[in-house]
PDB file of C-alpha atoms in Angstrom:
ATOM      1  CA  MET A  10     -16.441  21.995  -1.537  1.00  0.00           C
ATOM      2  CA  VAL A  11     -12.947  20.558  -0.994  1.00  0.00           C
ATOM      3  CA  THR A  12     -10.795  22.606   1.385  1.00  0.00           C
ATOM      4  CA  LYS A  13      -7.100  22.261   2.129  1.00  0.00           C
ATOM      5  CA  PRO A  14      -5.793  21.993   5.695  1.00  0.00           C
ATOM      6  CA  ASP A  15      -4.084  25.091   7.053  1.00  0.00           C
ATOM      7  CA  VAL A  16      -0.309  25.177   6.621  1.00  0.00           C
ATOM      8  CA  PRO A  17       2.163  28.009   7.253  1.00  0.00           C
ATOM      9  CA  ALA A  18       2.733  30.412   4.372  1.00  0.00           C
ATOM     10  CA  ASP A  19       6.019  29.817   2.510  1.00  0.00           C
ATOM     11  CA  ASP A  20       8.383  32.303   0.908  1.00  0.00           C
ATOM     12  CA  PRO A  21       6.932  32.723  -2.624  1.00  0.00           C
ATOM     13  CA  VAL A  22      10.414  33.094  -4.130  1.00  0.00           C
ATOM     14  CA  LYS A  23      11.539  29.805  -2.620  1.00  0.00           C
ATOM     15  CA  VAL A  24       8.305  28.143  -3.695  1.00  0.00           C
ATOM     16  CA  ALA A  25       8.885  29.288  -7.282  1.00  0.00           C
ATOM     17  CA  GLU A  26      12.443  27.945  -7.209  1.00  0.00           C
ATOM     18  CA  PHE A  27      11.239  24.675  -5.736  1.00  0.00           C
ATOM     19  CA  GLU A  28       8.529  24.205  -8.346  1.00  0.00           C
ATOM     20  CA  ALA A  29      11.038  24.996 -11.099  1.00  0.00           C
ATOM     21  CA  ARG A  30      13.189  22.146  -9.812  1.00  0.00           C
ATOM     22  CA  ILE A  31      10.180  19.826  -9.827  1.00  0.00           C
ATOM     23  CA  ALA A  32       9.292  20.884 -13.371  1.00  0.00           C
ATOM     24  CA  ASN A  33      12.868  20.109 -14.436  1.00  0.00           C
ATOM     25  CA  GLY A  34      12.557  16.586 -13.046  1.00  0.00           C
ATOM     26  CA  GLU A  35      15.044  17.075 -10.205  1.00  0.00           C
ATOM     27  CA  SER A  36      14.968  14.886  -7.107  1.00  0.00           C
ATOM     28  CA  ILE A  37      14.213  16.571  -3.784  1.00  0.00           C
ATOM     29  CA  GLU A  38      16.429  15.355  -0.923  1.00  0.00           C
ATOM     30  CA  PRO A  39      15.912  15.646   2.862  1.00  0.00           C
ATOM     31  CA  LYS A  40      18.231  18.627   3.368  1.00  0.00           C
ATOM     32  CA  ASP A  41      16.718  20.587   0.471  1.00  0.00           C
ATOM     33  CA  TRP A  42      14.258  23.390   1.144  1.00  0.00           C
ATOM     34  CA  MET A  43      10.647  22.347   0.492  1.00  0.00           C
ATOM     35  CA  PRO A  44       7.232  23.941   1.026  1.00  0.00           C
ATOM     36  CA  GLU A  45       5.629  22.962   4.304  1.00  0.00           C
ATOM     37  CA  ARG A  46       2.604  21.535   2.491  1.00  0.00           C
ATOM     38  CA  TYR A  47       4.892  19.341   0.354  1.00  0.00           C
ATOM     39  CA  ARG A  48       6.473  17.982   3.537  1.00  0.00           C
ATOM     40  CA  LYS A  49       3.092  17.394   5.189  1.00  0.00           C
ATOM     41  CA  GLN A  50       1.668  15.676   2.123  1.00  0.00           C
ATOM     42  CA  LEU A  51       4.661  13.356   1.989  1.00  0.00           C
ATOM     43  CA  ILE A  52       4.385  12.522   5.683  1.00  0.00           C
ATOM     44  CA  ARG A  53       0.683  11.749   5.272  1.00  0.00           C
ATOM     45  CA  MET A  54       1.145   9.639   2.149  1.00  0.00           C
ATOM     46  CA  MET A  55       4.287   7.790   3.213  1.00  0.00           C
ATOM     47  CA  SER A  56       3.032   7.032   6.721  1.00  0.00           C
ATOM     48  CA  GLN A  57      -0.229   5.645   5.317  1.00  0.00           C
ATOM     49  CA  HIS A  58       1.825   3.496   2.964  1.00  0.00           C
ATOM     50  CA  ALA A  59       4.017   2.221   5.822  1.00  0.00           C
ATOM     51  CA  HIS A  60       0.963   1.500   7.980  1.00  0.00           C
ATOM     52  CA  SER A  61      -0.572  -0.449   5.085  1.00  0.00           C
ATOM     53  CA  GLU A  62       2.489  -2.671   4.807  1.00  0.00           C
ATOM     54  CA  ILE A  63       2.420  -3.436   8.538  1.00  0.00           C
ATOM     55  CA  VAL A  64      -1.337  -4.044   8.768  1.00  0.00           C
ATOM     56  CA  GLY A  65      -1.137  -5.971   5.496  1.00  0.00           C
ATOM     57  CA  MET A  66       0.858  -8.676   7.271  1.00  0.00           C
ATOM     58  CA  LEU A  67      -2.234  -9.685   9.263  1.00  0.00           C
ATOM     59  CA  PRO A  68      -4.627 -11.155   6.640  1.00  0.00           C
ATOM     60  CA  GLU A  69      -1.892 -13.423   5.259  1.00  0.00           C
ATOM     61  CA  GLY A  70      -0.226 -14.155   8.585  1.00  0.00           C
ATOM     62  CA  ASN A  71      -3.557 -15.679   9.556  1.00  0.00           C
ATOM     63  CA  TRP A  72      -2.816 -18.552   7.121  1.00  0.00           C
ATOM     64  CA  ILE A  73       0.842 -19.351   7.927  1.00  0.00           C
ATOM     65  CA  THR A  74      -0.044 -22.266  10.201  1.00  0.00           C
ATOM     66  CA  ARG A  75      -2.722 -23.519   7.777  1.00  0.00           C
ATOM     67  CA  ALA A  76      -0.858 -23.364   4.475  1.00  0.00           C
ATOM     68  CA  PRO A  77      -1.411 -26.620   2.544  1.00  0.00           C
ATOM     69  CA  SER A  78       2.254 -27.650   2.237  1.00  0.00           C
ATOM     70  CA  LEU A  79       5.682 -26.903   3.668  1.00  0.00           C
ATOM     71  CA  ARG A  80       6.617 -25.108   0.438  1.00  0.00           C
ATOM     72  CA  ARG A  81       3.559 -22.850   0.678  1.00  0.00           C
ATOM     73  CA  LYS A  82       4.214 -22.238   4.367  1.00  0.00           C
ATOM     74  CA  LEU A  83       7.822 -21.172   3.752  1.00  0.00           C
ATOM     75  CA  SER A  84       6.907 -18.866   0.869  1.00  0.00           C
ATOM     76  CA  LEU A  85       4.126 -17.251   2.895  1.00  0.00           C
ATOM     77  CA  ILE A  86       6.421 -16.680   5.883  1.00  0.00           C
ATOM     78  CA  ALA A  87       8.946 -15.045   3.544  1.00  0.00           C
ATOM     79  CA  LYS A  88       6.263 -12.835   2.044  1.00  0.00           C
ATOM     80  CA  VAL A  89       4.996 -11.643   5.432  1.00  0.00           C
ATOM     81  CA  GLN A  90       8.589 -10.864   6.420  1.00  0.00           C
ATOM     82  CA  ASP A  91       8.979  -8.858   3.221  1.00  0.00           C
ATOM     83  CA  GLU A  92       5.929  -6.763   4.107  1.00  0.00           C
ATOM     84  CA  ALA A  93       7.458  -5.960   7.499  1.00  0.00           C
ATOM     85  CA  GLY A  94      10.613  -4.858   5.718  1.00  0.00           C
ATOM     86  CA  HIS A  95       8.658  -2.648   3.339  1.00  0.00           C
ATOM     87  CA  GLY A  96       7.027  -0.905   6.287  1.00  0.00           C
ATOM     88  CA  LEU A  97      10.463  -0.357   7.840  1.00  0.00           C
ATOM     89  CA  TYR A  98      11.913   1.150   4.644  1.00  0.00           C
ATOM     90  CA  ILE A  99       9.047   3.590   4.348  1.00  0.00           C
ATOM     91  CA  TYR A 100       8.984   4.549   8.039  1.00  0.00           C
ATOM     92  CA  CYS A 101      12.711   5.292   7.741  1.00  0.00           C
ATOM     93  CA  GLY A 102      12.048   7.411   4.659  1.00  0.00           C
ATOM     94  CA  THR A 103       9.317   9.306   6.487  1.00  0.00           C
ATOM     95  CA  GLU A 104      11.712  10.103   9.337  1.00  0.00           C
ATOM     96  CA  THR A 105      13.899  12.035   6.878  1.00  0.00           C
ATOM     97  CA  LEU A 106      11.068  14.578   6.832  1.00  0.00           C
ATOM     98  CA  GLY A 107      11.534  15.330  10.532  1.00  0.00           C
ATOM     99  CA  VAL A 108       8.781  13.177  12.037  1.00  0.00           C
ATOM    100  CA  ASP A 109       9.369  10.520  14.688  1.00  0.00           C
ATOM    101  CA  ARG A 110       8.390   6.954  13.819  1.00  0.00           C
ATOM    102  CA  HIS A 111       6.926   6.385  17.281  1.00  0.00           C
ATOM    103  CA  GLU A 112       4.539   9.268  16.664  1.00  0.00           C
ATOM    104  CA  LEU A 113       3.387   7.650  13.432  1.00  0.00           C
ATOM    105  CA  VAL A 114       2.935   4.230  15.044  1.00  0.00           C
ATOM    106  CA  THR A 115       0.949   5.815  17.875  1.00  0.00           C
ATOM    107  CA  GLN A 116      -1.381   7.370  15.309  1.00  0.00           C
ATOM    108  CA  LEU A 117      -1.930   3.938  13.756  1.00  0.00           C
ATOM    109  CA  LEU A 118      -2.576   2.262  17.100  1.00  0.00           C
ATOM    110  CA  ASN A 119      -5.071   4.850  18.317  1.00  0.00           C
ATOM    111  CA  GLY A 120      -6.980   4.774  15.031  1.00  0.00           C
ATOM    112  CA  THR A 121      -6.261   8.331  13.885  1.00  0.00           C
ATOM    113  CA  ALA A 122      -4.070   7.239  10.953  1.00  0.00           C
ATOM    114  CA  LYS A 123      -5.337   5.657   7.749  1.00  0.00           C
ATOM    115  CA  TYR A 124      -4.078   2.606   5.895  1.00  0.00           C
ATOM    116  CA  SER A 125      -5.261   0.840   2.743  1.00  0.00           C
ATOM    117  CA  SER A 126      -8.906  -0.184   2.935  1.00  0.00           C
ATOM    118  CA  ILE A 127      -8.140  -3.560   1.328  1.00  0.00           C
ATOM    119  CA  PHE A 128      -6.647  -4.964   4.523  1.00  0.00           C
ATOM    120  CA  ASN A 129      -9.945  -4.686   6.375  1.00  0.00           C
ATOM    121  CA  TYR A 130     -11.374  -7.732   4.592  1.00  0.00           C
ATOM    122  CA  PRO A 131     -11.105 -11.291   5.952  1.00  0.00           C
ATOM    123  CA  THR A 132      -9.141 -14.169   4.413  1.00  0.00           C
ATOM    124  CA  LEU A 133     -11.734 -16.975   4.421  1.00  0.00           C
ATOM    125  CA  SER A 134      -9.880 -19.647   2.445  1.00  0.00           C
ATOM    126  CA  TRP A 135      -6.423 -20.554   1.188  1.00  0.00           C
ATOM    127  CA  ALA A 136      -7.462 -19.225  -2.222  1.00  0.00           C
ATOM    128  CA  ASP A 137      -7.671 -15.742  -0.674  1.00  0.00           C
ATOM    129  CA  ILE A 138      -3.888 -15.823  -0.180  1.00  0.00           C
ATOM    130  CA  GLY A 139      -3.402 -16.429  -3.883  1.00  0.00           C
ATOM    131  CA  VAL A 140      -5.859 -13.720  -4.893  1.00  0.00           C
ATOM    132  CA  ILE A 141      -4.258 -11.211  -2.516  1.00  0.00           C
ATOM    133  CA  GLY A 142      -0.917 -11.855  -4.201  1.00  0.00           C
ATOM    134  CA  TRP A 143      -2.434 -11.566  -7.664  1.00  0.00           C
ATOM    135  CA  PHE A 144      -4.853  -8.649  -7.136  1.00  0.00           C
ATOM    136  CA  VAL A 145      -3.605  -6.698  -4.123  1.00  0.00           C
ATOM    137  CA  ASP A 146       0.104  -6.946  -4.827  1.00  0.00           C
ATOM    138  CA  GLY A 147      -0.650  -6.476  -8.517  1.00  0.00           C
ATOM    139  CA  ALA A 148      -2.462  -3.224  -7.750  1.00  0.00           C
ATOM    140  CA  ALA A 149       0.398  -2.182  -5.478  1.00  0.00           C
ATOM    141  CA  ILE A 150       2.895  -2.739  -8.296  1.00  0.00           C
ATOM    142  CA  VAL A 151       0.877  -0.550 -10.673  1.00  0.00           C
ATOM    143  CA  ASN A 152       0.936   2.228  -8.083  1.00  0.00           C
ATOM    144  CA  GLN A 153       4.454   1.774  -6.742  1.00  0.00           C
ATOM    145  CA  THR A 154       6.316   1.515 -10.038  1.00  0.00           C
ATOM    146  CA  VAL A 155       5.115   5.070 -10.614  1.00  0.00           C
ATOM    147  CA  LEU A 156       6.122   6.088  -7.078  1.00  0.00           C
ATOM    148  CA  ALA A 157       9.642   4.865  -7.899  1.00  0.00           C
ATOM    149  CA  LYS A 158       9.813   8.060  -9.988  1.00  0.00           C
ATOM    150  CA  ALA A 159       8.372  10.298  -7.259  1.00  0.00           C
ATOM    151  CA  SER A 160      10.022  13.661  -6.776  1.00  0.00           C
ATOM    152  CA  TYR A 161      11.116  12.896  -3.199  1.00  0.00           C
ATOM    153  CA  GLY A 162      14.339  10.890  -3.392  1.00  0.00           C
ATOM    154  CA  PRO A 163      14.105   8.682  -0.273  1.00  0.00           C
ATOM    155  CA  TYR A 164      10.572   7.576  -1.156  1.00  0.00           C
ATOM    156  CA  ALA A 165      11.433   6.865  -4.777  1.00  0.00           C
ATOM    157  CA  ARG A 166      14.509   4.835  -3.855  1.00  0.00           C
ATOM    158  CA  ALA A 167      12.597   2.769  -1.300  1.00  0.00           C
ATOM    159  CA  MET A 168      10.063   1.891  -3.990  1.00  0.00           C
ATOM    160  CA  ILE A 169      12.712   0.383  -6.270  1.00  0.00           C
ATOM    161  CA  ARG A 170      13.423  -2.458  -3.864  1.00  0.00           C
ATOM    162  CA  VAL A 171       9.802  -2.753  -2.759  1.00  0.00           C
ATOM    163  CA  CYS A 172       8.609  -3.160  -6.356  1.00  0.00           C
ATOM    164  CA  LYS A 173      11.107  -5.958  -7.028  1.00  0.00           C
ATOM    165  CA  GLU A 174       9.758  -7.924  -4.075  1.00  0.00           C
ATOM    166  CA  GLU A 175       6.122  -7.115  -4.874  1.00  0.00           C
ATOM    167  CA  ASN A 176       6.615  -8.496  -8.386  1.00  0.00           C
ATOM    168  CA  PHE A 177       7.710 -11.789  -6.838  1.00  0.00           C
ATOM    169  CA  HIS A 178       4.684 -11.721  -4.508  1.00  0.00           C
ATOM    170  CA  LYS A 179       2.340 -11.197  -7.435  1.00  0.00           C
ATOM    171  CA  ARG A 180       3.829 -14.099  -9.391  1.00  0.00           C
ATOM    172  CA  GLN A 181       3.571 -16.294  -6.305  1.00  0.00           C
ATOM    173  CA  GLY A 182      -0.107 -15.385  -5.829  1.00  0.00           C
ATOM    174  CA  TYR A 183      -0.961 -15.876  -9.490  1.00  0.00           C
ATOM    175  CA  GLU A 184       0.702 -19.293  -9.444  1.00  0.00           C
ATOM    176  CA  ILE A 185      -1.446 -20.327  -6.462  1.00  0.00           C
ATOM    177  CA  CYS A 186      -4.566 -19.215  -8.337  1.00  0.00           C
ATOM    178  CA  SER A 187      -3.489 -20.988 -11.506  1.00  0.00           C
ATOM    179  CA  VAL A 188      -2.924 -24.276  -9.654  1.00  0.00           C
ATOM    180  CA  LEU A 189      -6.312 -24.049  -7.923  1.00  0.00           C
ATOM    181  CA  ALA A 190      -8.107 -23.043 -11.137  1.00  0.00           C
ATOM    182  CA  SER A 191      -6.768 -26.154 -12.903  1.00  0.00           C
ATOM    183  CA  GLY A 192      -7.458 -28.440  -9.944  1.00  0.00           C
ATOM    184  CA  THR A 193     -10.605 -30.182  -8.756  1.00  0.00           C
ATOM    185  CA  PRO A 194     -14.029 -28.586  -9.224  1.00  0.00           C
ATOM    186  CA  ALA A 195     -14.022 -27.726  -5.513  1.00  0.00           C
ATOM    187  CA  GLN A 196     -10.625 -26.010  -5.813  1.00  0.00           C
ATOM    188  CA  LYS A 197     -11.714 -24.003  -8.849  1.00  0.00           C
ATOM    189  CA  ALA A 198     -14.918 -22.991  -7.060  1.00  0.00           C
ATOM    190  CA  MET A 199     -12.862 -21.878  -4.046  1.00  0.00           C
ATOM    191  CA  VAL A 200     -10.558 -19.636  -6.071  1.00  0.00           C
ATOM    192  CA  GLN A 201     -13.489 -18.246  -8.111  1.00  0.00           C
ATOM    193  CA  ASP A 202     -15.226 -17.346  -4.844  1.00  0.00           C
ATOM    194  CA  ALA A 203     -12.081 -15.543  -3.671  1.00  0.00           C
ATOM    195  CA  VAL A 204     -11.868 -13.645  -6.969  1.00  0.00           C
ATOM    196  CA  ASN A 205     -15.515 -12.595  -6.601  1.00  0.00           C
ATOM    197  CA  ARG A 206     -14.922 -11.227  -3.099  1.00  0.00           C
ATOM    198  CA  TRP A 207     -11.597  -9.414  -3.721  1.00  0.00           C
ATOM    199  CA  TRP A 208     -12.119  -7.880  -7.174  1.00  0.00           C
ATOM    200  CA  TRP A 209     -14.072  -4.768  -6.241  1.00  0.00           C
ATOM    201  CA  PRO A 210     -12.117  -3.976  -3.046  1.00  0.00           C
ATOM    202  CA  SER A 211      -8.947  -4.253  -5.153  1.00  0.00           C
ATOM    203  CA  LEU A 212     -10.268  -1.636  -7.580  1.00  0.00           C
ATOM    204  CA  MET A 213     -11.083   0.585  -4.598  1.00  0.00           C
ATOM    205  CA  MET A 214      -7.424   0.429  -3.499  1.00  0.00           C
ATOM    206  CA  PHE A 215      -6.557   3.204  -5.951  1.00  0.00           C
ATOM    207  CA  GLY A 216      -8.960   5.581  -4.226  1.00  0.00           C
ATOM    208  CA  PRO A 217     -11.815   7.632  -5.655  1.00  0.00           C
ATOM    209  CA  SER A 218     -11.425   9.961  -8.618  1.00  0.00           C
ATOM    210  CA  ASP A 219      -8.872  12.691  -8.018  1.00  0.00           C
ATOM    211  CA  LYS A 220     -11.488  15.407  -8.479  1.00  0.00           C
ATOM    212  CA  ASP A 221     -12.952  14.264  -5.140  1.00  0.00           C
ATOM    213  CA  SER A 222      -9.618  14.405  -3.281  1.00  0.00           C
ATOM    214  CA  PRO A 223      -8.249  17.469  -1.413  1.00  0.00           C
ATOM    215  CA  ASN A 224      -4.708  16.168  -1.926  1.00  0.00           C
ATOM    216  CA  SER A 225      -4.354  14.931  -5.501  1.00  0.00           C
ATOM    217  CA  ALA A 226      -3.841  18.314  -7.175  1.00  0.00           C
ATOM    218  CA  ASP A 227      -0.762  19.021  -5.065  1.00  0.00           C
ATOM    219  CA  LEU A 228       0.555  15.473  -5.377  1.00  0.00           C
ATOM    220  CA  LEU A 229       0.306  15.590  -9.172  1.00  0.00           C
ATOM    221  CA  ARG A 230       1.716  19.119  -9.478  1.00  0.00           C
ATOM    222  CA  TRP A 231       4.702  18.230  -7.306  1.00  0.00           C
ATOM    223  CA  LYS A 232       5.192  14.890  -9.117  1.00  0.00           C
ATOM    224  CA  ILE A 233       4.810  12.810  -6.008  1.00  0.00           C
ATOM    225  CA  LYS A 234       2.097  11.124  -8.061  1.00  0.00           C
ATOM    226  CA  ARG A 235       2.529  10.866 -11.826  1.00  0.00           C
ATOM    227  CA  PHE A 236      -0.888   9.527 -12.793  1.00  0.00           C
ATOM    228  CA  SER A 237      -4.421   9.990 -11.493  1.00  0.00           C
ATOM    229  CA  ASN A 238      -6.201   7.324  -9.443  1.00  0.00           C
ATOM    230  CA  ASP A 239      -8.484   6.552 -12.390  1.00  0.00           C
ATOM    231  CA  GLU A 240      -5.548   6.156 -14.794  1.00  0.00           C
ATOM    232  CA  LEU A 241      -3.818   3.725 -12.431  1.00  0.00           C
ATOM    233  CA  ARG A 242      -7.047   1.783 -11.884  1.00  0.00           C
ATOM    234  CA  GLN A 243      -7.547   1.491 -15.652  1.00  0.00           C
ATOM    235  CA  ARG A 244      -3.999   0.203 -16.086  1.00  0.00           C
ATOM    236  CA  PHE A 245      -4.623  -2.454 -13.424  1.00  0.00           C
ATOM    237  CA  VAL A 246      -7.848  -3.591 -15.093  1.00  0.00           C
ATOM    238  CA  ASN A 247      -6.181  -3.792 -18.502  1.00  0.00           C
ATOM    239  CA  LEU A 248      -3.421  -5.991 -17.076  1.00  0.00           C
ATOM    240  CA  THR A 249      -5.627  -8.234 -14.937  1.00  0.00           C
ATOM    241  CA  VAL A 250      -8.498  -9.149 -17.284  1.00  0.00           C
ATOM    242  CA  PRO A 251      -6.277 -11.133 -19.703  1.00  0.00           C
ATOM    243  CA  GLN A 252      -4.585 -12.852 -16.760  1.00  0.00           C
ATOM    244  CA  ALA A 253      -7.970 -14.043 -15.466  1.00  0.00           C
ATOM    245  CA  MET A 254      -8.958 -15.281 -18.914  1.00  0.00           C
ATOM    246  CA  ALA A 255      -5.679 -17.194 -19.234  1.00  0.00           C
ATOM    247  CA  ILE A 256      -6.467 -19.409 -16.226  1.00  0.00           C
ATOM    248  CA  GLY A 257     -10.197 -19.717 -16.850  1.00  0.00           C
ATOM    249  CA  LEU A 258     -11.490 -17.463 -14.068  1.00  0.00           C
ATOM    250  CA  THR A 259     -14.292 -14.906 -14.412  1.00  0.00           C
ATOM    251  CA  LEU A 260     -14.149 -11.403 -12.973  1.00  0.00           C
ATOM    252  CA  PRO A 261     -17.442 -10.485 -11.227  1.00  0.00           C
ATOM    253  CA  ASP A 262     -18.374  -7.578 -13.477  1.00  0.00           C
ATOM    254  CA  PRO A 263     -21.018  -8.088 -16.196  1.00  0.00           C
ATOM    255  CA  ASP A 264     -20.115  -4.671 -17.636  1.00  0.00           C
ATOM    256  CA  LEU A 265     -16.530  -5.601 -18.591  1.00  0.00           C
ATOM    257  CA  ARG A 266     -16.038  -4.725 -22.262  1.00  0.00           C
ATOM    258  CA  SER A 267     -12.923  -4.407 -24.404  1.00  0.00           C
ATOM    259  CA  ASP A 268     -12.319  -1.937 -27.202  1.00  0.00           C
ATOM    260  CA  GLU A 269     -11.505  -3.031 -30.737  1.00  0.00           C
ATOM    261  CA  SER A 270      -7.856  -3.548 -29.894  1.00  0.00           C
ATOM    262  CA  GLY A 271      -8.734  -5.875 -27.007  1.00  0.00           C
ATOM    263  CA  ARG A 272      -6.278  -4.050 -24.769  1.00  0.00           C
ATOM    264  CA  GLU A 273      -8.494  -1.395 -23.156  1.00  0.00           C
ATOM    265  CA  TRP A 274     -11.261  -2.640 -20.870  1.00  0.00           C
ATOM    266  CA  SER A 275     -14.203  -0.639 -19.602  1.00  0.00           C
ATOM    267  CA  PHE A 276     -15.752  -1.786 -16.322  1.00  0.00           C
ATOM    268  CA  GLY A 277     -18.795  -1.222 -14.144  1.00  0.00           C
ATOM    269  CA  GLU A 278     -19.487   1.308 -11.427  1.00  0.00           C
ATOM    270  CA  ILE A 279     -17.657   0.919  -8.121  1.00  0.00           C
ATOM    271  CA  ASP A 280     -19.679   1.015  -4.910  1.00  0.00           C
ATOM    272  CA  TRP A 281     -17.929   3.924  -3.230  1.00  0.00           C
ATOM    273  CA  THR A 282     -20.366   3.773  -0.317  1.00  0.00           C
ATOM    274  CA  GLU A 283     -18.689   0.535   0.760  1.00  0.00           C
ATOM    275  CA  PHE A 284     -15.237   2.102   0.366  1.00  0.00           C
ATOM    276  CA  PHE A 285     -16.014   5.099   2.569  1.00  0.00           C
ATOM    277  CA  GLU A 286     -17.650   2.863   5.176  1.00  0.00           C
ATOM    278  CA  VAL A 287     -14.479   0.782   5.398  1.00  0.00           C
ATOM    279  CA  VAL A 288     -12.257   3.876   5.519  1.00  0.00           C
ATOM    280  CA  ALA A 289     -14.440   5.247   8.321  1.00  0.00           C
ATOM    281  CA  GLY A 290     -13.683   2.131  10.389  1.00  0.00           C
ATOM    282  CA  ASN A 291     -16.808   0.113   9.649  1.00  0.00           C
ATOM    283  CA  GLY A 292     -15.348  -2.627   7.477  1.00  0.00           C
ATOM    284  CA  PRO A 293     -15.479  -6.339   8.281  1.00  0.00           C
ATOM    285  CA  CYS A 294     -12.102  -6.398  10.055  1.00  0.00           C
ATOM    286  CA  ASN A 295     -11.188  -2.805  11.034  1.00  0.00           C
ATOM    287  CA  LYS A 296     -11.526  -3.419  14.756  1.00  0.00           C
ATOM    288  CA  ASP A 297      -9.743  -6.767  14.554  1.00  0.00           C
ATOM    289  CA  ARG A 298      -6.784  -5.259  12.691  1.00  0.00           C
ATOM    290  CA  LEU A 299      -6.257  -2.459  15.206  1.00  0.00           C
ATOM    291  CA  ALA A 300      -6.723  -4.856  18.117  1.00  0.00           C
ATOM    292  CA  ALA A 301      -4.050  -7.156  16.676  1.00  0.00           C
ATOM    293  CA  ARG A 302      -1.579  -4.305  16.179  1.00  0.00           C
ATOM    294  CA  ASN A 303      -2.179  -2.992  19.697  1.00  0.00           C
ATOM    295  CA  ALA A 304      -1.724  -6.478  21.148  1.00  0.00           C
ATOM    296  CA  ALA A 305       1.575  -6.869  19.285  1.00  0.00           C
ATOM    297  CA  GLN A 306       2.708  -3.463  20.558  1.00  0.00           C
ATOM    298  CA  ASN A 307       1.887  -4.353  24.152  1.00  0.00           C
ATOM    299  CA  GLU A 308       3.366  -7.839  24.018  1.00  0.00           C
ATOM    300  CA  GLY A 309       6.595  -6.492  22.518  1.00  0.00           C
ATOM    301  CA  ALA A 310       7.092  -3.851  25.203  1.00  0.00           C
ATOM    302  CA  TRP A 311       9.674  -5.982  27.047  1.00  0.00           C
ATOM    303  CA  VAL A 312      11.848  -6.136  23.911  1.00  0.00           C
ATOM    304  CA  ARG A 313      11.853  -2.349  23.586  1.00  0.00           C
ATOM    305  CA  ASP A 314      12.569  -1.943  27.294  1.00  0.00           C
ATOM    306  CA  ALA A 315      15.477  -4.393  27.103  1.00  0.00           C
ATOM    307  CA  ALA A 316      16.931  -2.624  24.061  1.00  0.00           C
ATOM    308  CA  GLU A 317      16.695   0.754  25.791  1.00  0.00           C
ATOM    309  CA  ALA A 318      18.329  -0.635  28.945  1.00  0.00           C
ATOM    310  CA  PHE A 319      21.164  -2.131  26.899  1.00  0.00           C
ATOM    311  CA  ALA A 320      21.679   1.169  25.060  1.00  0.00           C
ATOM    312  CA  ALA A 321      21.759   3.054  28.361  1.00  0.00           C
ATOM    313  CA  LYS A 322      24.431   0.698  29.780  1.00  0.00           C
ATOM    314  CA  HIS A 323      26.460   1.063  26.604  1.00  0.00           C
ATOM    315  CA  ARG A 324      26.365   4.837  26.915  1.00  0.00           C
ATOM    316  CA  GLU A 325      27.502   4.557  30.535  1.00  0.00           C
ATOM    317  CA  ARG A 326      30.453   2.344  29.548  1.00  0.00           C
ATOM    318  CA  VAL A 327      31.462   4.732  26.794  1.00  0.00           C
ATOM    319  CA  ALA A 328      31.194   7.721  29.145  1.00  0.00           C
ATOM    320  CA  GLY A 329      33.227   5.883  31.823  1.00  0.00           C
ATOM    321  CA  ALA A 330      35.969   4.978  29.332  1.00  0.00           C
ATOM    322  CA  ALA A 331      36.229   8.607  28.265  1.00  0.00           C
TER     323      ALA A 331
END
């Protein structure tokens, strides 16, 4: 049986007023009253999203020095920089809910915070970079275009810019896959192998059915989410199958079937055992990802110390001038 975490009881009159605002499609802003569970759900969801952007830099950053041309290297550097920016936007948005960013980062580094399961898989070939752009960023767009209409204003506004950049990332990834698919037999085999490995983890990105989640009912009622996980997953499949067919690649699901219109695709069963193993920290790269983030945190300590020392001297100068 699904149980909700304990949260303080809220004034029922204020809750009713708040939910009336949500029902009317109003945007909730940081200084507005909100139920404590609404605030906690946003902190959980937004921090996981920010962590995913930061950890998501690692699989692709692994290929910056090995990109096959200067053009590919420059575009990949720009993309990784974009992901860092996305994490920053969302961390800033989360801070409007009264939580400190350093607390959130500490939770990521010590392994108590979650991030998207997809980033715990290795990038074995250059084709993986293309497929990540096509599948992973494509799945993110399906999810985040809906979040751009979320009831919490700072989160929704952050998603508008994020989605514009993610659309570029998806086009970039699809172009890489298209070039490889029309290249030599070895290149087509490489990108087909990447498609085979990333397809099912990409479908898992949307999470299990909402009936199995302790959080989805609240998120849907409060219009933080607008569609269920299964609805978003179906939308992604419907968009991606024709794209694969257009460049001559095969999705690794023998159960893929379209309806009479050719626009709605049914697909096979997802192996949720694998998903929960990865979420529990037992994926191929979980330990490597956390080790890399902790190493970056430790190696960057001198920058933070220098910034704090500079700020302290500035405060002293200002105080002395006063």
